[in-house]
Amino acid sequence: MSASVIDLSVVIPFLNEEGSLVELHQRLTNVATAQNLNYELIFVDDGSRDASNSIVHELKKSDPRVRLITFRRNQGKSAALEVGFSQSRGNFVVTMDADLQDDPAEIPNLIAKLSEGFDLVSGWKQVRHDPITKTLPSKVFNKVTGFLSGIELHDFNCGLKIYRREVTQELHVYGERHRFLPVLAHMQGFRVGELPVQHHPRVHGKTKFGAYRFLAGFFDLTTLLFRMKFVTKPLHFFGSLGSISLLIGLGIIGYLSFGWFQGRWIGNRPILLIGVLGVVSGVQLFTLGLLAEMIAEKSARTTPPLRPESDLLDQDKLR
Ligand code: UDP
Ligand code: MG
């Protein structure tokens, strides 16, 4: 099978999902055959310690469309997606969770939506079957991410998504960036859409992400937004902050100096500390910005520019 004949790659990261894999494989096969698709199923074992790996091994024996990539230890969902993306050969790439919470029956709808002219279509778990401890923080997370990134999506971190091949080849997913794939794609100039999808309660096994996920999510969001707006012009960020700090500091010191010339002792005024702090931090922020500018200049020489839009048109369409 060469790259051009595969319509669809489904990338499925899994960690200890022994209870779901056989049924998932069956349902995916039903959907893809009903659609008459030329497809491959890429299972990425993210360091499972249960029977998951041998189950997929067995599936592989009877189904040549199954591929298995195995990590020796748990590397995280982002790493699993990255490897799945790099191995995928399909013109379109679908990602989905392995726990049967995402529904393979949505794949034809995702393909149809993508064909309306998007490069990435993200699932939206409109009716979500998860405990409130997960859904509530998730709502806040989605609102903040949407507001700060300027992308109007309801559900950034849905496991079920479809991409054009160009997107998966270009995105670099590491750390925990899988939560922000639509933001990353948008930053690269791809067209991002959304489609409400069915979501099911988890029947087998348990969730792999605890409450820390939300704190981690906001750290990653800060990094991303900084990158999105200032990576090529860091002095605009540090310089603005530095100027404000410097101005406040100089203002205070100027005011105190004026008093000193009129004979007022200023050594015991608490505001003096604030003034000095303002000047010192201002200068530091400025120099930090200048240093960052030098790094940005260096990396601009080695980073290729964004690909032109025309490259992304005229995609091979699914039959
Ligand atoms: N997963 C993974 N590596 C990890 C954590 C999770 O491959 O380190 C997989 C997991 O097996 C599942 C998907 O990522 O297929 C989503 O995980 P989970 O269902 O635990 O997330 P939730 O639905 O609770 O957000
Ligand atoms: Mg799940």
Coordinates of C-alpha atoms and ligand atoms in Angstrom, one line a residue:
M1 CA 0.0 0.0 0.0
S2 CA 1.6 3.3 -1.0
A3 CA 0.6 6.7 0.4
S4 CA -1.6 7.7 -2.5
V5 CA -4.0 4.8 -2.3
I6 CA -4.9 5.2 1.4
D7 CA -7.8 7.5 1.9
L8 CA -8.0 7.5 5.7
S9 CA -5.6 6.8 8.6
V10 CA -7.2 6.4 12.0
V11 CA -4.7 7.1 14.8
I12 CA -5.7 5.6 18.2
P13 CA -3.4 6.3 21.2
F14 CA -4.1 3.9 24.0
L15 CA -2.9 3.2 27.5
N16 CA -4.3 0.2 29.4
E17 CA -7.6 -0.1 27.4
E18 CA -7.8 -3.9 27.2
G19 CA -11.6 -3.9 27.7
S20 CA -12.3 -1.7 24.7
L21 CA -9.9 -2.5 21.9
V22 CA -11.7 -5.5 20.3
E23 CA -15.0 -3.7 20.1
L24 CA -13.4 -0.5 18.9
H25 CA -11.6 -2.4 16.1
Q26 CA -14.9 -4.1 15.1
R27 CA -16.9 -0.8 15.0
L28 CA -14.1 1.0 13.1
T29 CA -14.0 -1.8 10.6
N30 CA -17.8 -1.7 10.1
V31 CA -17.9 2.0 9.5
A32 CA -14.9 2.1 7.1
T33 CA -16.0 -0.8 5.1
A34 CA -19.6 0.5 4.8
Q35 CA -18.0 3.8 3.4
N36 CA -15.9 1.8 1.0
L37 CA -12.8 3.5 2.3
N38 CA -9.2 2.4 1.7
Y39 CA -8.0 2.8 5.3
E40 CA -5.5 1.9 7.9
L41 CA -5.9 1.7 11.7
I42 CA -2.8 2.9 13.6
F43 CA -2.9 1.8 17.2
V44 CA -0.2 3.5 19.3
D45 CA 0.5 1.7 22.6
D46 CA 1.6 4.4 25.0
G47 CA 3.3 2.0 27.5
S48 CA 0.3 -0.2 28.5
R49 CA 0.9 -2.7 31.3
D50 CA -2.3 -4.7 30.8
A51 CA -3.2 -7.1 27.9
S52 CA -3.8 -4.2 25.4
N53 CA -0.7 -4.8 23.4
S54 CA -1.2 -8.5 22.9
I55 CA -4.8 -7.9 22.0
V56 CA -3.8 -5.5 19.2
H57 CA -1.1 -8.0 18.1
E58 CA -3.9 -10.6 17.7
L59 CA -6.1 -8.2 15.7
K60 CA -3.1 -7.5 13.5
K61 CA -2.8 -11.1 12.6
S62 CA -6.2 -11.3 11.1
D63 CA -6.5 -7.7 9.8
P64 CA -3.7 -6.3 7.6
R65 CA -5.1 -2.8 8.0
V66 CA -4.1 -2.8 11.6
R67 CA -0.8 -1.3 12.5
L68 CA 0.7 -1.2 15.9
I69 CA 3.3 1.1 17.3
T70 CA 4.6 0.3 20.8
F71 CA 6.3 2.7 23.3
R72 CA 8.4 0.9 25.9
R73 CA 7.1 3.3 28.6
N74 CA 4.3 5.8 28.9
Q75 CA 5.2 9.0 27.0
G76 CA 1.9 10.8 27.0
K77 CA -0.9 11.2 24.6
S78 CA 0.9 14.0 22.6
A79 CA 3.9 11.8 21.9
A80 CA 1.6 9.0 20.8
L81 CA -0.3 11.2 18.4
E82 CA 3.0 12.6 17.0
V83 CA 4.3 9.2 16.2
G84 CA 0.9 8.1 14.8
F85 CA 0.9 11.2 12.6
S86 CA 4.4 10.6 11.3
Q87 CA 3.5 7.0 10.4
S88 CA 0.2 7.7 8.8
R89 CA -0.2 7.4 5.1
G90 CA -3.8 8.5 4.5
N91 CA -4.9 11.7 2.8
F92 CA -7.1 12.3 5.7
V93 CA -6.2 11.4 9.3
V94 CA -8.8 10.8 12.1
T95 CA -7.7 10.7 15.7
M96 CA -9.9 9.0 18.4
D97 CA -9.6 7.8 22.0
A98 CA -9.4 4.1 22.5
D99 CA -11.9 3.9 25.4
L100 CA -15.1 3.9 23.2
Q101 CA -16.1 7.3 24.5
D102 CA -15.6 8.6 20.9
D103 CA -17.9 7.0 18.3
P104 CA -16.5 5.6 15.1
A105 CA -19.9 6.2 13.5
E106 CA -19.1 9.9 13.4
I107 CA -16.2 9.4 10.9
P108 CA -18.4 9.9 7.8
N109 CA -19.8 13.1 9.2
L110 CA -16.3 14.4 10.0
I111 CA -15.2 13.7 6.4
A112 CA -18.3 15.5 5.0
K113 CA -17.6 18.5 7.2
L114 CA -13.9 18.6 6.3
S115 CA -14.9 18.6 2.6
E116 CA -16.8 21.8 3.2
G117 CA -13.4 23.5 3.1
F118 CA -11.7 22.9 6.4
D119 CA -8.2 21.6 7.1
L120 CA -9.1 20.4 10.6
V121 CA -12.5 19.6 12.0
S122 CA -12.7 19.1 15.8
G123 CA -15.4 17.1 17.5
W124 CA -17.6 18.8 20.0
K125 CA -18.9 16.7 22.8
Q126 CA -22.1 18.7 23.0
V127 CA -23.7 16.2 25.4
R128 CA -20.8 15.0 27.5
H129 CA -20.9 11.8 29.6
D130 CA -18.3 12.5 32.2
P131 CA -18.4 13.4 35.9
I132 CA -19.0 17.0 36.8
T133 CA -15.5 17.2 38.3
K134 CA -14.3 17.0 34.7
T135 CA -17.0 18.7 32.7
L136 CA -17.0 21.9 34.8
P137 CA -13.3 22.8 34.8
S138 CA -13.4 21.7 31.1
K139 CA -16.0 24.4 30.4
V140 CA -13.9 27.1 32.0
F141 CA -10.8 25.8 30.1
N142 CA -12.6 25.9 26.7
K143 CA -14.0 29.4 27.4
V144 CA -10.6 30.8 28.4
T145 CA -8.8 29.1 25.5
G146 CA -11.4 30.3 23.0
F147 CA -11.3 33.9 24.4
L148 CA -7.6 34.2 24.5
S149 CA -6.8 32.4 21.2
G150 CA -9.6 34.0 19.3
I151 CA -10.8 30.7 17.9
E152 CA -14.5 30.0 18.3
L153 CA -14.6 26.3 19.4
H154 CA -16.6 24.8 22.2
D155 CA -14.4 21.8 22.8
F156 CA -10.7 22.1 22.1
N157 CA -9.6 18.8 23.7
C158 CA -12.0 16.4 22.0
G159 CA -10.1 13.2 21.1
L160 CA -12.1 12.8 18.0
K161 CA -10.8 15.0 15.2
I162 CA -10.1 14.9 11.4
Y163 CA -7.2 16.5 9.7
R164 CA -6.0 16.9 6.2
R165 CA -2.6 15.2 5.8
E166 CA -0.8 18.5 5.4
V167 CA -1.9 19.5 8.9
T168 CA -0.6 16.3 10.6
Q169 CA 2.6 16.6 8.7
E170 CA 3.2 20.1 9.8
L171 CA 2.1 20.1 13.4
H172 CA 4.6 19.2 16.0
V173 CA 2.9 17.6 19.0
Y174 CA 5.0 17.2 22.1
G175 CA 4.7 17.8 25.9
E176 CA 0.9 18.0 26.4
R177 CA 0.1 20.1 23.4
H178 CA -2.6 17.6 22.2
R179 CA -5.0 19.8 24.1
F180 CA -4.3 22.7 21.8
L181 CA -4.2 21.1 18.3
P182 CA -6.8 23.4 16.9
V183 CA -4.9 26.4 18.3
L184 CA -1.7 25.1 16.8
A185 CA -3.3 24.5 13.4
H186 CA -4.9 28.0 13.5
M187 CA -1.5 29.5 14.3
Q188 CA -0.2 27.9 11.2
G189 CA -2.9 29.4 9.1
F190 CA -5.1 26.3 8.6
R191 CA -8.9 26.5 8.6
V192 CA -10.3 25.0 11.7
G193 CA -14.0 23.9 12.0
E194 CA -16.1 22.1 14.6
L195 CA -18.8 19.4 14.5
P196 CA -21.1 18.2 17.3
V197 CA -20.4 14.5 17.9
Q198 CA -21.8 11.7 20.1
H199 CA -20.0 11.0 23.3
H200 CA -20.4 8.0 25.5
P201 CA -19.6 7.2 29.2
R202 CA -16.5 5.2 29.9
V203 CA -17.5 1.5 30.3
H204 CA -14.1 -0.2 30.7
G205 CA -11.0 0.9 32.5
K206 CA -10.5 4.4 34.0
T207 CA -9.5 7.8 33.0
K208 CA -5.8 8.5 32.7
F209 CA -5.9 12.2 33.5
G210 CA -6.4 13.7 37.0
A211 CA -7.3 17.2 38.1
Y212 CA -3.8 18.4 37.5
R213 CA -4.7 18.3 33.8
F214 CA -6.4 21.7 34.1
L215 CA -3.5 23.5 35.8
A216 CA -1.1 22.0 33.2
G217 CA -3.5 23.1 30.5
F218 CA -3.3 26.7 31.6
F219 CA 0.5 26.6 31.7
D220 CA 0.6 25.3 28.2
L221 CA -2.0 27.9 27.1
T222 CA 0.2 30.7 28.4
T223 CA 3.2 29.3 26.5
L224 CA 1.2 29.0 23.3
L225 CA -0.3 32.4 23.4
F226 CA 3.0 34.0 24.1
R227 CA 4.4 32.1 21.1
M228 CA 1.4 33.0 19.0
K229 CA 1.7 36.7 19.5
F230 CA 5.3 37.5 20.3
V231 CA 7.7 34.7 19.2
T232 CA 9.0 36.8 16.4
K233 CA 9.0 40.1 18.3
P234 CA 9.6 39.4 22.0
L235 CA 10.7 43.0 22.7
H236 CA 7.1 44.1 22.0
F237 CA 6.0 42.1 25.0
F238 CA 8.9 42.6 27.4
G239 CA 9.5 46.1 26.2
S240 CA 5.9 47.1 27.0
L241 CA 6.0 45.7 30.4
G242 CA 9.5 47.1 31.0
S243 CA 8.4 50.6 29.9
I244 CA 5.5 50.7 32.2
S245 CA 7.7 49.6 35.1
L246 CA 10.4 52.0 34.2
L247 CA 8.0 54.9 33.9
I248 CA 6.4 54.2 37.3
G249 CA 9.9 53.9 38.9
L250 CA 11.2 57.1 37.3
G251 CA 8.1 59.0 38.2
I252 CA 8.4 58.0 41.8
I253 CA 12.1 58.8 42.0
G254 CA 11.5 62.1 40.2
Y255 CA 8.9 63.1 42.7
L256 CA 11.1 62.1 45.7
S257 CA 14.1 63.9 44.2
F258 CA 12.0 67.1 43.8
G259 CA 11.2 66.8 47.5
W260 CA 14.8 66.2 48.4
F261 CA 15.9 69.4 46.6
Q262 CA 13.3 71.2 48.8
G263 CA 15.0 69.8 51.9
R264 CA 12.8 66.8 52.6
W265 CA 14.6 63.6 53.8
I266 CA 13.6 60.7 51.5
G267 CA 15.8 57.9 52.9
N268 CA 13.0 56.6 55.2
R269 CA 10.1 56.7 52.6
P270 CA 8.7 53.2 51.7
I271 CA 7.8 54.6 48.3
L272 CA 11.5 54.9 47.5
L273 CA 11.8 51.1 47.5
I274 CA 8.9 50.9 45.0
G275 CA 10.6 53.5 42.8
V276 CA 13.9 51.7 42.8
L277 CA 12.2 48.3 42.2
G278 CA 10.3 49.8 39.2
V279 CA 13.5 51.1 37.6
V280 CA 15.5 47.9 38.1
S281 CA 12.7 45.6 36.9
G282 CA 12.0 47.9 33.9
V283 CA 15.7 47.8 32.8
Q284 CA 15.8 44.0 33.4
L285 CA 12.6 43.4 31.3
F286 CA 14.0 45.5 28.6
T287 CA 17.3 43.7 28.4
L288 CA 15.5 40.3 28.6
G289 CA 13.4 41.4 25.6
L290 CA 16.6 42.4 23.7
L291 CA 18.2 39.0 24.4
A292 CA 15.0 37.3 23.3
E293 CA 15.1 39.4 20.1
M294 CA 18.5 38.0 19.3
I295 CA 17.3 34.4 19.8
A296 CA 14.3 35.2 17.6
E297 CA 16.5 36.5 14.9
K298 CA 18.7 33.4 14.9
S299 CA 15.7 31.1 14.8
A300 CA 14.0 33.1 12.1
R301 CA 17.0 32.3 9.9
T302 CA 16.5 28.5 10.4
T303 CA 12.7 28.3 10.5
P304 CA 11.0 28.0 7.1
P305 CA 8.2 30.6 6.6
L306 CA 4.5 29.5 6.6
R307 CA 3.5 27.5 3.6
P308 CA 1.6 29.4 1.0
E309 CA -2.2 28.9 0.9
S310 CA -2.0 27.5 -2.7
D311 CA -0.2 24.5 -1.4
L312 CA -3.2 23.6 0.6
L313 CA -5.8 23.8 -2.1
D314 CA -6.6 21.1 -4.6
Q315 CA -6.5 18.3 -2.1
D316 CA -7.2 14.8 -3.2
K317 CA -10.9 14.4 -2.4
L318 CA -12.3 11.2 -1.0
R319 CA -14.3 9.2 -3.4
Ligands
UDP1 N1 -3.9 7.9 26.7 C1 -2.7 7.7 26.2 N2 -1.6 8.0 27.0 C2 -1.7 8.7 28.2 C3 -3.0 8.9 28.7 C4 -4.1 8.6 27.9 O1 -2.5 7.1 25.1 O2 -0.7 9.0 28.9 C5 -5.1 7.6 25.9 C6 -6.2 6.8 26.6 O3 -5.9 5.4 26.6 C7 -7.4 7.1 25.8 C8 -7.1 8.6 25.4 O4 -5.7 8.8 25.5 O5 -7.4 6.3 24.6 C9 -7.9 9.5 26.3 O6 -7.6 9.3 27.6 P1 -8.8 9.2 28.7 O7 -10.0 8.5 28.2 O8 -8.2 8.8 30.0 O9 -9.1 10.8 28.8 P2 -10.5 11.4 29.3 O10 -11.6 10.8 28.4 O11 -10.7 11.1 30.7 O12 -10.3 12.9 29.0
MG2 MG -11.9 8.9 27.8

